PDB file of C-alpha atoms in Angstrom:
ATOM      1  CA  UNK A   1      86.929  60.619  84.451  1.00 44.00           C
ATOM      2  CA  UNK A   2      86.331  58.124  87.067  1.00 44.00           C
ATOM      3  CA  UNK A   3      87.613  58.966  90.453  1.00 45.00           C
ATOM      4  CA  UNK A   4      87.922  56.925  93.596  1.00 44.00           C
ATOM      5  CA  UNK A   5      86.920  58.744  96.609  1.00 40.00           C
ATOM      6  CA  UNK A   6      87.535  57.018 100.005  1.00 34.00           C
ATOM      7  CA  UNK A   7      85.156  57.603 102.731  1.00 37.00           C
ATOM      8  CA  UNK A   8      85.578  56.509 106.370  1.00 33.00           C
ATOM      9  CA  UNK A   9      82.672  55.110 108.039  1.00 29.00           C
ATOM     10  CA  UNK A  10      81.851  53.102 111.338  1.00 33.00           C
ATOM     11  CA  UNK A  11      81.166  49.597 110.849  1.00 37.00           C
ATOM     12  CA  UNK A  12      78.662  48.314 113.512  1.00 41.00           C
ATOM     13  CA  UNK A  13      80.250  44.889 113.620  1.00 41.00           C
ATOM     14  CA  UNK A  14      83.765  46.335 114.538  1.00 44.00           C
ATOM     15  CA  UNK A  15      85.207  48.986 116.772  1.00 43.00           C
ATOM     16  CA  UNK A  16      87.685  50.388 114.154  1.00 40.00           C
ATOM     17  CA  UNK A  17      86.709  52.274 111.108  1.00 44.00           C
ATOM     18  CA  UNK A  18      86.847  50.601 107.755  1.00 44.00           C
ATOM     19  CA  UNK A  19      87.049  52.204 104.324  1.00 53.00           C
ATOM     20  CA  UNK A  20      84.855  51.818 101.370  1.00 60.00           C
ATOM     21  CA  UNK A  21      85.472  53.102  97.700  1.00 70.00           C
ATOM     22  CA  UNK A  22      82.841  55.214  96.171  1.00 77.00           C
ATOM     23  CA  UNK A  23      83.216  55.952  92.507  1.00 88.00           C
ATOM     24  CA  UNK A  24      82.390  59.432  91.177  1.00 91.00           C
ATOM     25  CA  UNK A  25      81.877  60.358  87.602  1.00 93.00           C
ATOM     26  CA  UNK A  26      82.205  63.613  85.846  1.00 96.00           C
ATOM     27  CA  UNK A  27      79.853  64.881  83.391  1.00 97.00           C
ATOM     28  CA  UNK A  28      77.915  67.959  81.922  1.00 97.00           C
ATOM     29  CA  UNK A  29      74.343  69.085  82.614  1.00 97.00           C
ATOM     30  CA  UNK A  30      72.531  68.159  79.329  1.00 97.00           C
ATOM     31  CA  UNK A  31      69.032  69.162  80.063  1.00 96.00           C
ATOM     32  CA  UNK A  32      67.044  70.835  82.809  1.00 94.00           C
ATOM     33  CA  UNK A  33      63.357  70.993  83.709  1.00 92.00           C
ATOM     34  CA  UNK A  34      61.464  72.346  86.782  1.00 88.00           C
ATOM     35  CA  UNK A  35      62.914  69.685  89.143  1.00 89.00           C
ATOM     36  CA  UNK A  36      64.705  67.173  87.133  1.00 94.00           C
ATOM     37  CA  UNK A  37      67.080  66.884  84.206  1.00 95.00           C
ATOM     38  CA  UNK A  38      69.748  64.878  82.662  1.00 97.00           C
ATOM     39  CA  UNK A  39      73.517  64.654  82.884  1.00 97.00           C
ATOM     40  CA  UNK A  40      75.667  63.230  80.138  1.00 97.00           C
ATOM     41  CA  UNK A  41      78.512  61.277  82.018  1.00 96.00           C
ATOM     42  CA  UNK A  42      81.821  61.201  80.617  1.00 95.00           C
ATOM     43  CA  UNK A  43      81.075  57.478  79.704  1.00 92.00           C
ATOM     44  CA  UNK A  44      78.411  58.722  77.274  1.00 95.00           C
ATOM     45  CA  UNK A  45      75.464  57.567  79.360  1.00 95.00           C
ATOM     46  CA  UNK A  46      72.736  59.866  80.286  1.00 97.00           C
ATOM     47  CA  UNK A  47      72.014  59.934  84.000  1.00 97.00           C
ATOM     48  CA  UNK A  48      68.679  61.069  85.535  1.00 96.00           C
ATOM     49  CA  UNK A  49      68.962  64.054  87.765  1.00 94.00           C
ATOM     50  CA  UNK A  50      66.293  64.755  90.412  1.00 91.00           C
ATOM     51  CA  UNK A  51      66.513  67.956  92.380  1.00 88.00           C
ATOM     52  CA  UNK A  52      66.820  65.949  95.729  1.00 85.00           C
ATOM     53  CA  UNK A  53      69.860  64.403  94.316  1.00 84.00           C
ATOM     54  CA  UNK A  54      71.990  67.311  94.872  1.00 85.00           C
ATOM     55  CA  UNK A  55      74.764  67.123  97.477  1.00 80.00           C
ATOM     56  CA  UNK A  56      73.547  70.032  99.259  1.00 72.00           C
ATOM     57  CA  UNK A  57      69.656  70.922  98.653  1.00 65.00           C
ATOM     58  CA  UNK A  58      67.330  71.683  96.058  1.00 59.00           C
ATOM     59  CA  UNK A  59      68.551  75.377  95.928  1.00 72.00           C
ATOM     60  CA  UNK A  60      71.756  74.124  94.457  1.00 82.00           C
ATOM     61  CA  UNK A  61      69.716  72.318  91.704  1.00 84.00           C
ATOM     62  CA  UNK A  62      68.215  75.672  90.738  1.00 85.00           C
ATOM     63  CA  UNK A  63      71.762  77.264  90.383  1.00 87.00           C
ATOM     64  CA  UNK A  64      72.583  74.613  87.715  1.00 91.00           C
ATOM     65  CA  UNK A  65      72.742  75.530  84.005  1.00 94.00           C
ATOM     66  CA  UNK A  66      72.803  73.426  80.885  1.00 96.00           C
ATOM     67  CA  UNK A  67      76.609  72.955  80.235  1.00 96.00           C
ATOM     68  CA  UNK A  68      77.607  72.985  83.836  1.00 95.00           C
ATOM     69  CA  UNK A  69      80.391  70.500  84.747  1.00 96.00           C
ATOM     70  CA  UNK A  70      79.422  68.202  87.674  1.00 95.00           C
ATOM     71  CA  UNK A  71      80.468  65.370  89.684  1.00 94.00           C
ATOM     72  CA  UNK A  72      78.262  62.624  90.815  1.00 95.00           C
ATOM     73  CA  UNK A  73      77.798  59.027  92.039  1.00 95.00           C
ATOM     74  CA  UNK A  74      76.186  56.873  89.516  1.00 95.00           C
ATOM     75  CA  UNK A  75      73.532  54.453  90.572  1.00 95.00           C
ATOM     76  CA  UNK A  76      71.282  52.007  88.765  1.00 95.00           C
ATOM     77  CA  UNK A  77      67.625  52.008  89.342  1.00 94.00           C
ATOM     78  CA  UNK A  78      64.822  49.925  87.768  1.00 95.00           C
ATOM     79  CA  UNK A  79      64.128  52.852  85.408  1.00 94.00           C
ATOM     80  CA  UNK A  80      67.910  53.181  84.521  1.00 95.00           C
ATOM     81  CA  UNK A  81      70.976  55.169  85.470  1.00 96.00           C
ATOM     82  CA  UNK A  82      70.572  57.941  87.982  1.00 96.00           C
ATOM     83  CA  UNK A  83      73.052  60.608  89.434  1.00 95.00           C
ATOM     84  CA  UNK A  84      73.091  60.883  93.163  1.00 94.00           C
ATOM     85  CA  UNK A  85      74.995  63.364  95.408  1.00 93.00           C
ATOM     86  CA  UNK A  86      75.608  65.754  92.466  1.00 93.00           C
ATOM     87  CA  UNK A  87      78.058  68.559  92.850  1.00 92.00           C
ATOM     88  CA  UNK A  88      78.758  71.351  90.547  1.00 91.00           C
ATOM     89  CA  UNK A  89      82.354  71.844  89.574  1.00 90.00           C
ATOM     90  CA  UNK A  90      83.254  75.510  90.264  1.00 86.00           C
ATOM     91  CA  UNK A  91      85.863  76.755  87.920  1.00 78.00           C
TER      92      UNK A  91
END
């Protein structure tokens, strides 16, 4: 499920805050290694997950397990799709 999340930020060129849309994607942790892994997005794509991509810190990465539901911001790198700002969905 793609979810629009609106964030306020201060634009340097203006005195009033503006808004930007950031898309988040839901997925499941597919594979985990020592400090990296893969998330299968709901769009069927595999996204690379690095321990520093977690929304909090690398300790949150160690709490992940294969099969956990997550939300993340999809980004494209020269090496392929990557998950950023990853958050585990607590049920």
